[in-house]
GROMACS .gro file of C-alpha atoms in nm:
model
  241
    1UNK     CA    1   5.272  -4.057  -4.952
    2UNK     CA    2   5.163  -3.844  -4.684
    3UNK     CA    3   5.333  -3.904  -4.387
    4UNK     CA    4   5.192  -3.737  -4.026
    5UNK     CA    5   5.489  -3.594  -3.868
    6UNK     CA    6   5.506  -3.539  -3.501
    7UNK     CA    7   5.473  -3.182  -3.546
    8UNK     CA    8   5.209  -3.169  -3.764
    9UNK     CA    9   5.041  -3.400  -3.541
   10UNK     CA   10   5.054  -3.120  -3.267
   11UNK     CA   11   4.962  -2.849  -3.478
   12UNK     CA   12   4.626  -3.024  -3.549
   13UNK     CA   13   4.544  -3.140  -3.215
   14UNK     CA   14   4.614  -2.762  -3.087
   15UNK     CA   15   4.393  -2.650  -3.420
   16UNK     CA   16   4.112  -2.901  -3.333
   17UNK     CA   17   4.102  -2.790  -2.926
   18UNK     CA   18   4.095  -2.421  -3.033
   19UNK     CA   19   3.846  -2.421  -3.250
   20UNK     CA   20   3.629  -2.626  -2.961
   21UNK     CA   21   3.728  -2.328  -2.754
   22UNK     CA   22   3.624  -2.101  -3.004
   23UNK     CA   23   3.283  -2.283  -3.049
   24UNK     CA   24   3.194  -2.315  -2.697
   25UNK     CA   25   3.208  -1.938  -2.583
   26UNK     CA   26   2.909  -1.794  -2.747
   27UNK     CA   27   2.722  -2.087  -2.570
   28UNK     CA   28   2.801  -1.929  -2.263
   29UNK     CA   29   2.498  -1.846  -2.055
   30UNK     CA   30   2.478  -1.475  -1.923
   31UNK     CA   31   2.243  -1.171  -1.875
   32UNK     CA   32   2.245  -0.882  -2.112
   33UNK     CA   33   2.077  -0.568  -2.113
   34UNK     CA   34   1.994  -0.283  -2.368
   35UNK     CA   35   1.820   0.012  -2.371
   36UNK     CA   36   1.613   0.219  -2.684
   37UNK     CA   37   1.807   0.548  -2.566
   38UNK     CA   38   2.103   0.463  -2.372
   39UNK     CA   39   2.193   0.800  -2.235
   40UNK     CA   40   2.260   0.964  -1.901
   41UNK     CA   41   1.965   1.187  -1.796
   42UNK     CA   42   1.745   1.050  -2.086
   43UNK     CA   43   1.333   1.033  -2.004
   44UNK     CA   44   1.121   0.770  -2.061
   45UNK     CA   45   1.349   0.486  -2.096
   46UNK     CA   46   1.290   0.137  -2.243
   47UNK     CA   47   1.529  -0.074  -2.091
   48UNK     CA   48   1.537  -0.509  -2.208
   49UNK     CA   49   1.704  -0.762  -2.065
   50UNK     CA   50   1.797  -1.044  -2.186
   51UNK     CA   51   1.845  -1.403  -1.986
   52UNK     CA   52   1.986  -1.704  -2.142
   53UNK     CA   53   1.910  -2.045  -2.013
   54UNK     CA   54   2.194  -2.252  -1.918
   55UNK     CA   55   1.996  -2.596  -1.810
   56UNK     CA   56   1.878  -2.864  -2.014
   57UNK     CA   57   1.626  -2.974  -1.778
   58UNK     CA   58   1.456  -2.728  -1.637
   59UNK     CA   59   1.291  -2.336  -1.742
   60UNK     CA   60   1.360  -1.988  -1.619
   61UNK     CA   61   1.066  -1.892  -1.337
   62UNK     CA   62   1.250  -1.587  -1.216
   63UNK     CA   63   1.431  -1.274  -1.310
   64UNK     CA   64   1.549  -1.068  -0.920
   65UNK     CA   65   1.715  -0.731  -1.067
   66UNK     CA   66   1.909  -0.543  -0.813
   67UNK     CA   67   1.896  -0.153  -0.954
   68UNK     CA   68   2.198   0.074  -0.986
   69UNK     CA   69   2.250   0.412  -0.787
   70UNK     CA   70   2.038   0.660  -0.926
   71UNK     CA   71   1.740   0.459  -1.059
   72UNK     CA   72   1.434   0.395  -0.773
   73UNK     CA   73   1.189   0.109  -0.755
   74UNK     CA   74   0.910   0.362  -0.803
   75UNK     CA   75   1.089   0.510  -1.155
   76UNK     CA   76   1.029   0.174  -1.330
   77UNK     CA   77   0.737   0.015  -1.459
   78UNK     CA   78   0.683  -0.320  -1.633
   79UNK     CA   79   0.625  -0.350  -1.983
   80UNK     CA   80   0.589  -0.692  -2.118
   81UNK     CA   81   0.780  -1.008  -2.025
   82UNK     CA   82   0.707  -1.384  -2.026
   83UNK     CA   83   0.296  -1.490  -2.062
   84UNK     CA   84   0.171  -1.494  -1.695
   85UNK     CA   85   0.488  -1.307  -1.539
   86UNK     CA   86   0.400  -1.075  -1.278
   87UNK     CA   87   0.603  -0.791  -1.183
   88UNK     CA   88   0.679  -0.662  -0.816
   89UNK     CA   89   0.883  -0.389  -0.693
   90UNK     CA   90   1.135  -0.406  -0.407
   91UNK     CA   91   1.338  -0.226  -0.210
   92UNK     CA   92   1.626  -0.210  -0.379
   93UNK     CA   93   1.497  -0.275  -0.701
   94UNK     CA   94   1.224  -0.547  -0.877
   95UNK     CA   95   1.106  -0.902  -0.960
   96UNK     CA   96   0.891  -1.046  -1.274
   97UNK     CA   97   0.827  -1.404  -1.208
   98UNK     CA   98   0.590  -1.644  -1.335
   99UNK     CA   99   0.556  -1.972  -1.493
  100UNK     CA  100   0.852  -2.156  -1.611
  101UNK     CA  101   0.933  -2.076  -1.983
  102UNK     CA  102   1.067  -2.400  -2.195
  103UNK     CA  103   1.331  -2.536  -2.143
  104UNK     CA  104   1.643  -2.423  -2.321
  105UNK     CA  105   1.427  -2.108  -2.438
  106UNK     CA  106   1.563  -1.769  -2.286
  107UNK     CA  107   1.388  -1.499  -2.101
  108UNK     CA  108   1.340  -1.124  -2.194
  109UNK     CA  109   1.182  -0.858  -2.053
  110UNK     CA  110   1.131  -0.460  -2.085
  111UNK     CA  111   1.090  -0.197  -1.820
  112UNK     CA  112   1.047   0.154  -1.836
  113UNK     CA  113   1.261   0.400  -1.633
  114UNK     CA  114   1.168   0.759  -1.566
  115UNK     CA  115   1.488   0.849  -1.623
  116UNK     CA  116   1.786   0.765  -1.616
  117UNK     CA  117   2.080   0.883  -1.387
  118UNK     CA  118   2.412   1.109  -1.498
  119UNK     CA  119   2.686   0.835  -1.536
  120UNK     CA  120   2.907   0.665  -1.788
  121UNK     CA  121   2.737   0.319  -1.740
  122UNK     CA  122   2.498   0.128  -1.487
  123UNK     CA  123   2.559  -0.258  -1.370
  124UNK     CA  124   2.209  -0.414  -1.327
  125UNK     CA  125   2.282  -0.705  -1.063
  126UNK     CA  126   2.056  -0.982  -1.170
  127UNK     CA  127   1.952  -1.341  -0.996
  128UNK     CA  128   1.834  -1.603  -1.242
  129UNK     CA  129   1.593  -1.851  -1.122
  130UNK     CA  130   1.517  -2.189  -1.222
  131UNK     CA  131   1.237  -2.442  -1.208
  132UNK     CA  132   1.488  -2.674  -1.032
  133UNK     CA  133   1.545  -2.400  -0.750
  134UNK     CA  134   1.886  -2.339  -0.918
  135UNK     CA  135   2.013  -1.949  -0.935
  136UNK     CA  136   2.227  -1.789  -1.146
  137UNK     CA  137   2.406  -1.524  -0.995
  138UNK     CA  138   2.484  -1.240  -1.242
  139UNK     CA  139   2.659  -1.031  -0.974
  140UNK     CA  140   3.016  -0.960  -1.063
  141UNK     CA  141   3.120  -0.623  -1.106
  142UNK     CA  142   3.456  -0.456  -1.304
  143UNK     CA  143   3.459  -0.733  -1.619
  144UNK     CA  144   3.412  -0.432  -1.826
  145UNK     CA  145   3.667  -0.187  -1.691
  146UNK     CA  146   3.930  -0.492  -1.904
  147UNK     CA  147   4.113  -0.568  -1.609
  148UNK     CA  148   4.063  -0.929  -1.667
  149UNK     CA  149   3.941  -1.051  -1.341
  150UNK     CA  150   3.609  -1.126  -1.408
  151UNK     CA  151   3.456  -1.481  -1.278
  152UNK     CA  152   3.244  -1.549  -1.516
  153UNK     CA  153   2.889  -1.456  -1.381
  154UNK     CA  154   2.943  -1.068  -1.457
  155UNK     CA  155   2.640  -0.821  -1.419
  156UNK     CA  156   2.412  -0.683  -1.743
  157UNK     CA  157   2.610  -0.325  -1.826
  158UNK     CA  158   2.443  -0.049  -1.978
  159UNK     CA  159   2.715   0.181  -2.119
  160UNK     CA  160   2.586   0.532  -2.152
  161UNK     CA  161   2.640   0.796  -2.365
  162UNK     CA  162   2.697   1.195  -2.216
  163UNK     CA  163   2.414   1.360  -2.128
  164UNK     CA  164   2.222   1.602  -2.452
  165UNK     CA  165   2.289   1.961  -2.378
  166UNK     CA  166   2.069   2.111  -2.132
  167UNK     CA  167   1.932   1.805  -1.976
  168UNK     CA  168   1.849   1.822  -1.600
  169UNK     CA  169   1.752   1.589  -1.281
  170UNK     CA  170   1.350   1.569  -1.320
  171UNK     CA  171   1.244   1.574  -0.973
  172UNK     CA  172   1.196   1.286  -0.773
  173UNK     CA  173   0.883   1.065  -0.747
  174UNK     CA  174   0.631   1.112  -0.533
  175UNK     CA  175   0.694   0.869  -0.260
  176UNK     CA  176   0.413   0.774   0.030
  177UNK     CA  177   0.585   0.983   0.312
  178UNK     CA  178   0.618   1.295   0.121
  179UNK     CA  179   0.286   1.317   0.101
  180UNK     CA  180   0.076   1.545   0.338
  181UNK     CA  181  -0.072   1.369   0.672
  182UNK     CA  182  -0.420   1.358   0.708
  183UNK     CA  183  -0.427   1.562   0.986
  184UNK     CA  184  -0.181   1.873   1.107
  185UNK     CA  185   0.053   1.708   1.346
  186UNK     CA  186   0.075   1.926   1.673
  187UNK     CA  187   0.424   2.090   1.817
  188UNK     CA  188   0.594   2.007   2.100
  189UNK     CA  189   0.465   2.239   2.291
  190UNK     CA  190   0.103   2.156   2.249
  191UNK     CA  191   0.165   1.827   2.315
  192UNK     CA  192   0.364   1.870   2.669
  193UNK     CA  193   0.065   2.115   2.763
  194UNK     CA  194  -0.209   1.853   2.725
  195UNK     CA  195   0.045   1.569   2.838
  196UNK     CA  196   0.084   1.800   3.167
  197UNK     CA  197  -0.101   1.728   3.519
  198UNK     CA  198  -0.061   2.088   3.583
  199UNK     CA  199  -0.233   2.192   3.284
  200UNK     CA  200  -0.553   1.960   3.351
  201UNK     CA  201  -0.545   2.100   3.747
  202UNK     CA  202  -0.521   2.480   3.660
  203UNK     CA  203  -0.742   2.398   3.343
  204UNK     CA  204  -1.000   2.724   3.375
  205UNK     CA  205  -1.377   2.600   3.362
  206UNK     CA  206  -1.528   2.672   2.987
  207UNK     CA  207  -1.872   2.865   3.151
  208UNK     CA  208  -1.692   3.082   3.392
  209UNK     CA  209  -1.355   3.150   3.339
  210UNK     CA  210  -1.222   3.044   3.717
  211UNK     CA  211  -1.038   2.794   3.824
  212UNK     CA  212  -1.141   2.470   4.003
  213UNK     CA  213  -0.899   2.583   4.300
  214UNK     CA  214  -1.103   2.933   4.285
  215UNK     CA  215  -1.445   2.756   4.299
  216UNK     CA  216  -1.307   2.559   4.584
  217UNK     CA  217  -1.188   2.861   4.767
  218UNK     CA  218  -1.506   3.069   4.760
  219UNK     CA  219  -1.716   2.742   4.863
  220UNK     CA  220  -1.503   2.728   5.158
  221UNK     CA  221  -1.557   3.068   5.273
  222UNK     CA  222  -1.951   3.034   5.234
  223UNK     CA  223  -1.922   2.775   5.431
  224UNK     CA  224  -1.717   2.945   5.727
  225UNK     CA  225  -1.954   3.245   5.702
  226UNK     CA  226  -2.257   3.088   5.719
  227UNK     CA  227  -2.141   2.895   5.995
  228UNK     CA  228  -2.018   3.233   6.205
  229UNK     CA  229  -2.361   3.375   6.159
  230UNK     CA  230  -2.511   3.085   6.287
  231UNK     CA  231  -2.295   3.032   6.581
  232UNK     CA  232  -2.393   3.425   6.665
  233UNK     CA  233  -2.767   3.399   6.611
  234UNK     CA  234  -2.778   3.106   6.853
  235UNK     CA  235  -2.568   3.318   7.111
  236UNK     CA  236  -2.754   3.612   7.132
  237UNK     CA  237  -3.117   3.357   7.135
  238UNK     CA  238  -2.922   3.238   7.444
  239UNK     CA  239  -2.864   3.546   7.582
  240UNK     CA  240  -3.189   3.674   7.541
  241UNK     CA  241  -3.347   3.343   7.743
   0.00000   0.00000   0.00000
């Protein structure tokens, strides 16, 4: 007869709670992200992530993705994502949002980068939404350097490989204020000559040349001389009398 020994009873109640262990983990909600050519400098880059659902009750609405250094909001476009997800670019990164997708179902979605930047690997901060107003926080950075000290809500890596042989930096994208102004912007110096009072009272008259003080000076003297002559033609008609 088979008789369960105090040690054998341990050994299968430590068996039973590992393999529970064991089971759970890959049921572990998290973000990941892949790419169709994961290397530094690469063009044209699909990148997808991929968002598991943790809740039972309610759908993903909301995927926030915080970019690494190296990658602007104006290098990526949307591809495809959930039916009726919009995308929208941020400062410091982009949003695709839309309607809830069912419950228990994950979330993917693809971008393309222009390119992407010279480094081993890039952590893609993400903030999970749900239909509940719950958010996941995928935020954690260093899980992958092995050190152990990860919390559990680690951000999407990308691990790169080196960059091909003779690849370069493209140049940057075209951005709104490196474009030319619509009109020349003037110096400082033309703008502290028409900002000046002295400049608009020593302005020279277009027809003539002269000054407005000038003009004023020579009407003056008319003035003075036609008044002397005056003064002496009714002195001598005086005289005469």
């Amino acid at each position: 007869m088979f008789r369960i020994t105090p040690p054998r009873l341990l050994a299968a109640v430590t068996a039973a709670g590992a393999a529970v262990v064991l089971t759970a983990v890959p049921a572990a909600a998290h973000v990941e992200v892949e790419a169709d050519k994961a290397q530094a400098l690469a063009e044209s880059v699909e990148v997808t992530f991929f968002a598991e659902s943790e809740s039972a009750s309610a759908g993903i609405t909301q995927l926030r993705v915080i970019l690494p250094e190296g990658i602007a909001p104006a290098d990526v476009t949307y591809k495809e994502g959930p039916e009726g997800w919009k995308f929208t670019a941020n400062d410091d990164g982009y949003t695709v949002k839309g309607p809830a997708v069912q419950v228990g179902e994950d979330a993917e979605h693809s971008v393309v980068v222009r390119q992407l930047p010279d480094a081993e690997e890039l952590a893609f901060k993400t903030l999970q939404s749900y239909s509940d107003g719950k958010v996941d926080r995928w935020i954690e950075l260093g899980a992958s350097s092995g050190d152990g000290h990860g919390h559990g809500n680690e951000a999407p890596v990308l691990k790169l490989k080196a960059a091909a042989p003779g690849a370069q930096v493209v140049s940057p994208s075209p951005t709104e204020s490196q474009s030319p102004s619509a009109s020349p912007t003037p110096t400082a110096a033309e703008t502290a000559a028409s900002a000046s009072p002295q400049a608009d009272a020593t302005g020279k008259d277009d027809d003539s040349g002269l000054s407005a003080g000038a003009w004023t000076g020579i009407i003056a003297a008319v003035v003075v001389v036609a008044g002397a002559v005056l003064f002496l033609v009714r002195r001598r008609s005086g005289a005469q009398q």
